[in-house]
Tab-separated table of C-alpha atoms in Angstrom:
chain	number	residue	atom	x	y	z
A	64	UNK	CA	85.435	119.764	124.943
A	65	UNK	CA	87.457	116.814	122.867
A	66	UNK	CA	86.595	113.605	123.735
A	67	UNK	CA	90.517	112.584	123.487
A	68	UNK	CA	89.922	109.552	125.674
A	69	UNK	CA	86.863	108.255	123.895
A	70	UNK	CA	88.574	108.380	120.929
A	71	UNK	CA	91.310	106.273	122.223
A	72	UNK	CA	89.285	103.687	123.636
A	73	UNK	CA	87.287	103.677	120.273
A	74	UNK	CA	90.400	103.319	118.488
A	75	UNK	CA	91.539	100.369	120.666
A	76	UNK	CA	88.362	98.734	119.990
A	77	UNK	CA	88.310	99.327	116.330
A	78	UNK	CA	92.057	97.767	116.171
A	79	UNK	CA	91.215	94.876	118.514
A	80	UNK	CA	88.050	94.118	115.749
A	81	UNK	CA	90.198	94.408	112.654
A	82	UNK	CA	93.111	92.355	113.742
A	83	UNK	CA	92.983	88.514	113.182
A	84	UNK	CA	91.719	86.055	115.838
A	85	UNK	CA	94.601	84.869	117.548
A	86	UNK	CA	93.300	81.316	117.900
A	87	UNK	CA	93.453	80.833	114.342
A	88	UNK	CA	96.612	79.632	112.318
A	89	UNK	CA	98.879	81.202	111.642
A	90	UNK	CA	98.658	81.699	115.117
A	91	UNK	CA	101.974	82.821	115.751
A	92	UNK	CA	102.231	85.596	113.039
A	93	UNK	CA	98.568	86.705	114.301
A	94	UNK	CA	100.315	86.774	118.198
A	95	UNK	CA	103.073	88.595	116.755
A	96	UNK	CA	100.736	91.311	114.995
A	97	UNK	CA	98.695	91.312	118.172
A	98	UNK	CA	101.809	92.083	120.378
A	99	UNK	CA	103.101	95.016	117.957
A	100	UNK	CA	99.338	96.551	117.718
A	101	UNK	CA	97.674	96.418	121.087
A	102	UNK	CA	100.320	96.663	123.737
A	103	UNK	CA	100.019	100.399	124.363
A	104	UNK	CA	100.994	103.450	122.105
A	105	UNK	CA	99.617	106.750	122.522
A	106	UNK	CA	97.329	106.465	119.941
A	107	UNK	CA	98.162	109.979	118.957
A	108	UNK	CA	97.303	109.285	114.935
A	109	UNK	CA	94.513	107.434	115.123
A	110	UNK	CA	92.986	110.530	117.697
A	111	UNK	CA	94.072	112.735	114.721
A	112	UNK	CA	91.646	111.302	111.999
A	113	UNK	CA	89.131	111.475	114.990
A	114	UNK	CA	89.688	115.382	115.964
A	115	UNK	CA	90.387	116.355	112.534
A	116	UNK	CA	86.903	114.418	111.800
A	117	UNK	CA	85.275	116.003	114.486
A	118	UNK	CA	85.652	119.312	112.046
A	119	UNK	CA	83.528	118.898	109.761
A	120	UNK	CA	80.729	116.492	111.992
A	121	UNK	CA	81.638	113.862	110.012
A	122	UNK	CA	80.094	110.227	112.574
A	123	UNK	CA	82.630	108.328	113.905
A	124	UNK	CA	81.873	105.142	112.410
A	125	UNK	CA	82.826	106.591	109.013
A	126	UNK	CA	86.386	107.819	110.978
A	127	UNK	CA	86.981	104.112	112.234
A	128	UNK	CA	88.505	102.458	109.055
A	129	UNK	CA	91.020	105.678	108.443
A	130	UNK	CA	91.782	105.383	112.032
A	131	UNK	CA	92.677	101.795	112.232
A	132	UNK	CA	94.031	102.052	108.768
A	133	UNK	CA	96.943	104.733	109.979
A	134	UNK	CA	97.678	103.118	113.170
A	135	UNK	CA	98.404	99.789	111.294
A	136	UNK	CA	100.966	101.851	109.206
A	137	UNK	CA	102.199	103.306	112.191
A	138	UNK	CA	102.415	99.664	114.388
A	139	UNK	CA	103.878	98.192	111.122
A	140	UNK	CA	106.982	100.769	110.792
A	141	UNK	CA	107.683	100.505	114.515
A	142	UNK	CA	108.420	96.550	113.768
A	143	UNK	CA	110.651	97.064	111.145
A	144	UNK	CA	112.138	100.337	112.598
A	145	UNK	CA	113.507	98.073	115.802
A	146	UNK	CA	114.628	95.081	113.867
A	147	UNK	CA	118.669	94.633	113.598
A	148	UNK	CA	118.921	95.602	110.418
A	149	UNK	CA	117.755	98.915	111.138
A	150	UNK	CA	117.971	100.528	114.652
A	151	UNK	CA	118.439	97.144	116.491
A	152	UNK	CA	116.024	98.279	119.865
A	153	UNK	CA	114.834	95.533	122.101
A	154	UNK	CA	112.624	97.140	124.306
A	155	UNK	CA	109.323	99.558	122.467
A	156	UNK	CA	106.030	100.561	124.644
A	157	UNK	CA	107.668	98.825	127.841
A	158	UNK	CA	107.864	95.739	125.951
A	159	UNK	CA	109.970	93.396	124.106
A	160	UNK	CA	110.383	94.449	120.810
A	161	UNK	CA	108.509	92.295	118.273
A	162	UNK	CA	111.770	90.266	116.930
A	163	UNK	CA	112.686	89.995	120.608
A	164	UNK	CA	109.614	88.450	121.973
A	165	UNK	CA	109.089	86.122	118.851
A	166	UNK	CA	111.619	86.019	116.473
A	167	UNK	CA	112.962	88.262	113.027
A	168	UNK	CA	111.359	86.533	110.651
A	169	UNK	CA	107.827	86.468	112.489
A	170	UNK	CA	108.655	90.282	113.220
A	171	UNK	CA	109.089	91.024	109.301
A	172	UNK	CA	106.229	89.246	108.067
A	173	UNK	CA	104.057	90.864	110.942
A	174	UNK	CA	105.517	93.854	109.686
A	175	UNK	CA	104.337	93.149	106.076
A	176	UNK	CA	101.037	91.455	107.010
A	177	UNK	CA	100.088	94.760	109.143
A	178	UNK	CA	100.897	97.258	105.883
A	179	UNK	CA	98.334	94.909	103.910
A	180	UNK	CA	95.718	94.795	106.237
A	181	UNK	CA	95.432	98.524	106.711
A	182	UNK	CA	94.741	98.937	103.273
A	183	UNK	CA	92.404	96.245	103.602
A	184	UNK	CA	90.533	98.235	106.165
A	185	UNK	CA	90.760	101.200	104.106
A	186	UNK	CA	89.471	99.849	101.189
A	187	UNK	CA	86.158	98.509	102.934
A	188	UNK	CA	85.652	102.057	104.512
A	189	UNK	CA	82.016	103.674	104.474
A	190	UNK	CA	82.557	106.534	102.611
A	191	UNK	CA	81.835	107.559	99.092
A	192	UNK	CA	83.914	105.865	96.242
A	193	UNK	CA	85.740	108.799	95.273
A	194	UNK	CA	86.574	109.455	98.916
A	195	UNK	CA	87.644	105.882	99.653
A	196	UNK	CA	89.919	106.420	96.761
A	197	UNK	CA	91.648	109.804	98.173
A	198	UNK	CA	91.943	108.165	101.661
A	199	UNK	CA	94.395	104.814	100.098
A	200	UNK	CA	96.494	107.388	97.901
A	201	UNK	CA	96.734	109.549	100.908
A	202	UNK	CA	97.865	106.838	102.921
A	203	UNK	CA	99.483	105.152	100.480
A	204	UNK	CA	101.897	108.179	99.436
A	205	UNK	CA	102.435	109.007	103.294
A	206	UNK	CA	103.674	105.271	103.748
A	207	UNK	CA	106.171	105.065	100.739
A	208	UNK	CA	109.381	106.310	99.690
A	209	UNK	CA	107.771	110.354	99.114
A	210	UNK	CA	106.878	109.892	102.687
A	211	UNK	CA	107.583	107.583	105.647
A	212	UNK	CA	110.033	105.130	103.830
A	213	UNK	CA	111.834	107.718	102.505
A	214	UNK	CA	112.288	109.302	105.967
A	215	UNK	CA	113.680	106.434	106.862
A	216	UNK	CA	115.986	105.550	104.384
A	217	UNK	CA	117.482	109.246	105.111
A	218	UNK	CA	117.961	108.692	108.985
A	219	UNK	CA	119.436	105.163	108.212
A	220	UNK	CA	122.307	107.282	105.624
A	221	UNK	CA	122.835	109.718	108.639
A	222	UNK	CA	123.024	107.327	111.658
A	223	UNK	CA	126.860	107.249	111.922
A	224	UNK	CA	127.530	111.035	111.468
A	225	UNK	CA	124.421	112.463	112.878
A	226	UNK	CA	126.244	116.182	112.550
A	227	UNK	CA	126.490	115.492	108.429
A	228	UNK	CA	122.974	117.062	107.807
A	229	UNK	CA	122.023	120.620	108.004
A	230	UNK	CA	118.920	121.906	110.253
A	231	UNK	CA	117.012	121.884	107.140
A	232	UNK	CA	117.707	118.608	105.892
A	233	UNK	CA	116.809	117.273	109.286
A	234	UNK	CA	113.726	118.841	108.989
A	235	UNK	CA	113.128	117.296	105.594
A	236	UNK	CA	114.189	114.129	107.171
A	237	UNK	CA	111.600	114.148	109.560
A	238	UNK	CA	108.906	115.522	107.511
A	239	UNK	CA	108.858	112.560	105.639
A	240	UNK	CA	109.365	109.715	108.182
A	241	UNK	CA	107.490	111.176	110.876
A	242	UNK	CA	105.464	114.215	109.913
A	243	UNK	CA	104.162	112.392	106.783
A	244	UNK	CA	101.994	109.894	108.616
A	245	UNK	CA	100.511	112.323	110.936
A	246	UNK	CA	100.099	114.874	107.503
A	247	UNK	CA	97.769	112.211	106.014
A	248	UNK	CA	96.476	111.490	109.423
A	249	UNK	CA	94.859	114.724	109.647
A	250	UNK	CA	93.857	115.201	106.342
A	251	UNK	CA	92.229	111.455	105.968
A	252	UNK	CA	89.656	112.593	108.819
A	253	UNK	CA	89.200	115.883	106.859
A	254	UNK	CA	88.443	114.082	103.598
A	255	UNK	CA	86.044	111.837	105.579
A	256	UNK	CA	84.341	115.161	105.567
A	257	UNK	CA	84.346	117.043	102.538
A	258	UNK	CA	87.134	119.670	103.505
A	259	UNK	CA	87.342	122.309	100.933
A	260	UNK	CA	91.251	123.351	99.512
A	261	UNK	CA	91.967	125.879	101.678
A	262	UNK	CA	90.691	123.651	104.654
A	263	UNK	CA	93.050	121.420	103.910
A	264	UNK	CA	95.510	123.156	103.397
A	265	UNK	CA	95.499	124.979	106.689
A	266	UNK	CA	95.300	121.122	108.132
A	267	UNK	CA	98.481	120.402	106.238
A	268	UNK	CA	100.368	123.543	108.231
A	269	UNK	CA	99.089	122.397	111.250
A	270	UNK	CA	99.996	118.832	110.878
A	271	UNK	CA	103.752	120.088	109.368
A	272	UNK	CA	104.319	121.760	112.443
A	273	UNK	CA	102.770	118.936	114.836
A	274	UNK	CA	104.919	116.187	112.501
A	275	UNK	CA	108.067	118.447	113.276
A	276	UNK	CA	107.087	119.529	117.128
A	277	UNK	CA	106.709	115.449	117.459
A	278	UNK	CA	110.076	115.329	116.533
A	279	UNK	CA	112.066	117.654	118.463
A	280	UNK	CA	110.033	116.818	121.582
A	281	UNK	CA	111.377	112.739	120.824
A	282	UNK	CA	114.902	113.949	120.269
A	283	UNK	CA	115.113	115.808	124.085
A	284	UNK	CA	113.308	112.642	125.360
A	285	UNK	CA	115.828	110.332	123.972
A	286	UNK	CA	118.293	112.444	126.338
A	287	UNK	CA	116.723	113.173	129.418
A	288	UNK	CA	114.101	110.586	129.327
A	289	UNK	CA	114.741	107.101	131.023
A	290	UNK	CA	114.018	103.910	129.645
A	291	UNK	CA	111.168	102.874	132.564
A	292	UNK	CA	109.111	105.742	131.630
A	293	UNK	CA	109.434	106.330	127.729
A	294	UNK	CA	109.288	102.468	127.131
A	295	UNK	CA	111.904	102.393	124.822
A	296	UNK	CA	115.776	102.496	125.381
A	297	UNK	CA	117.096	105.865	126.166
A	298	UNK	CA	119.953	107.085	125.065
A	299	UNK	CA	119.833	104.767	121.573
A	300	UNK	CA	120.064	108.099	119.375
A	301	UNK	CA	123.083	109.848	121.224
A	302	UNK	CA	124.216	105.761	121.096
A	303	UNK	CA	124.281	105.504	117.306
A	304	UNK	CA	125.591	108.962	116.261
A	305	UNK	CA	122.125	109.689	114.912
A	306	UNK	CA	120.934	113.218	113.703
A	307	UNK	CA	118.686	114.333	115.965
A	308	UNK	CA	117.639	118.376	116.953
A	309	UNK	CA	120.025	118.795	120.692
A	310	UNK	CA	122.932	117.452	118.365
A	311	UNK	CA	122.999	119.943	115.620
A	312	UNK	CA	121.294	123.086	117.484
A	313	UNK	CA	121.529	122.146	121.194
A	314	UNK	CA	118.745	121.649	124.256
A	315	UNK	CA	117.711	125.193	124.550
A	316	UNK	CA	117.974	126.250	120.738
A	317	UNK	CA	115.521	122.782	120.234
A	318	UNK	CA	113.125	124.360	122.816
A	319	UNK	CA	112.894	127.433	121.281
A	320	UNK	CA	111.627	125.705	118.260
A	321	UNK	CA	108.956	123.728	119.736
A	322	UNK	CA	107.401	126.968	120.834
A	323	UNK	CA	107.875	128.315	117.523
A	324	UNK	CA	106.044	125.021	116.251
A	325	UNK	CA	103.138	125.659	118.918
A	326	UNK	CA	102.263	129.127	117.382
A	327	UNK	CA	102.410	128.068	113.784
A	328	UNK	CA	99.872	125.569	114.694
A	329	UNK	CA	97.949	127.790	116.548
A	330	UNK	CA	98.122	129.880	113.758
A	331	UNK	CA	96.817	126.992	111.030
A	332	UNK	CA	93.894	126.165	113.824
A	333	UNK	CA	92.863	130.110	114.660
A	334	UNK	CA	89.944	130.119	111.233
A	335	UNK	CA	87.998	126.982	113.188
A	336	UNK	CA	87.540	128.193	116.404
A	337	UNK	CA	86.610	126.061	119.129
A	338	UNK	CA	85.923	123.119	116.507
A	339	UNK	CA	89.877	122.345	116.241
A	340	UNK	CA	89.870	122.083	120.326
A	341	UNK	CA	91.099	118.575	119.505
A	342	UNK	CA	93.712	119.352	116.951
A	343	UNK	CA	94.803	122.061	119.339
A	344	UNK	CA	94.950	119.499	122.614
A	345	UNK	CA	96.708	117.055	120.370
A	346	UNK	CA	99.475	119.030	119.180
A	347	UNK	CA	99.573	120.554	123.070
A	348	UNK	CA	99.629	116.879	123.673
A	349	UNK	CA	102.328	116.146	121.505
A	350	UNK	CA	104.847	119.115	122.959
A	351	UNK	CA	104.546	118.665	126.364
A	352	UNK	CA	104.155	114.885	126.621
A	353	UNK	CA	107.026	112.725	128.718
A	354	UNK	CA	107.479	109.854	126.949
């Protein structure tokens, strides 16, 4: 069986080590960083480099610093992604948003101070040289403009007229600001342990599909979630015109998708057997998950 919740409280403890002691100046950047970090998330990426770890054997102190690394990435775009400028959202994990509970300047350079230590972290990772170097340009493509920037960039041109885009532009859309993170999630666990090509590249399938079923599953919470339980404003998509899956294909039509995501993963998983039970509870995770 998957150790899902030992790999969350490892993660936790991992990103409680690695972020800066809040007693020491700046303090209130380091609060802010703490706040946006540490005040719950599902941890889903950093259990990804885990599971997808767990693969090949590879010790979970070598996972650690990819782990951390991602979910840095991940805390960092969050900050940004509910600032004014960009989708204006005061409330994230049952919280005030960053900007909210400090102010928008502290909020960007948390933001910026977050992307630069997960590099840092990166960089002073266990593995092998040539590995270390794979894992920051993995990380560092999936956090740029051919992967999560990017993404975002394209939802910000669509938010307005969220019925401009076609199906398949959506989907490109969300490959790159969601599915790219949790692409080079997976794969940074499976370079931790020596995947060959065709490893990987089943990986990559399954994390497309995951990346995507994330997705779709967010867009029918945004509409028949509540705020209380997804810890984050409903409604803020359907709000802001945004392109989402219900709008352009409807509730049903975006079900029927998610279960054609679940097979394809299922598919990508089928050559590791009961090794990918983690992958496969993840992305079962990620599907049926209410908030």
């Amino acid at each position: 069986m998957a150790d899902l919740a030992g790999w969350r409280e490892r993660a936790d403890a991992a990103l409680q080590r690695a972020l800066p002691d809040p007693s020491s100046p700046p303090q209130r950047l380091h609060a802010a960083m703490r706040h946006a970090v540490l005040l719950g998330g599902k941890r889903m990426r950093p259990m990804l480099v885990y599971a997808a770890g767990a693969l090949f054997d590879v010790r979970a102190d070598v996972l650690d610093a990819p782990a951390v690394a991602v979910e840095l990435i991940h805390a960092y775009s969050l900050v940004h992604d509910d600032l004014p400028a960009m989708d204006d959202d005061a409330l994230r994990r049952g919280q005030p948003t960053v900007h909210v509970a400090f102010d928008e300047a502290t909020a960007i350079l948390a933001g910026d101070a977050l992307q630069s230590l997960a590099f840092e972290v990166l960089a002073n990772t266990g593995a092998s040289d040539s590995i270390r170097v794979e894992l920051l340009r993995t990380l560092a493509i999936a956090s740029g403009a051919a992967g999560m920037c990017g993404g975002q960039a394209l939802d910000l041109a669509a938010t307005g007229n969220g019925t401009s885009l076609s199906v398949s532009q959506l989907e490109t859309l969300h490959s790159l600001k969601t599915g790219a993170l949790i692409r080079a999630s997976v794969r940074m666990g499976a370079l931790c342990g020596g995947a060959s090509p065709d490893d990987l590249a089943r990986l990559d399938r399954y994390a497309d599909a995951l990346g995507l079923a994330f997705q779709v599953r967010d867009d029918l919470l945004d509409i028949e979630g509540d705020s209380a339980t997804l810890g984050k404003t409903a409604g803020k998509d359907v709000a802001q015109d945004k392109a989402t899956f219900p709008a352009l294909i409807g509730r049903d039509a975006s079900r029927a998708r998610l279960d054609e995501l679940r097979a394809a993963m299922a598919d990508a998983l089928a050559p590791f057997g009961a090794r990918a039970d983690g992958l496969a509870e993840l992305g079962r995770m990620a599907i049926e998950r209410d908030r």
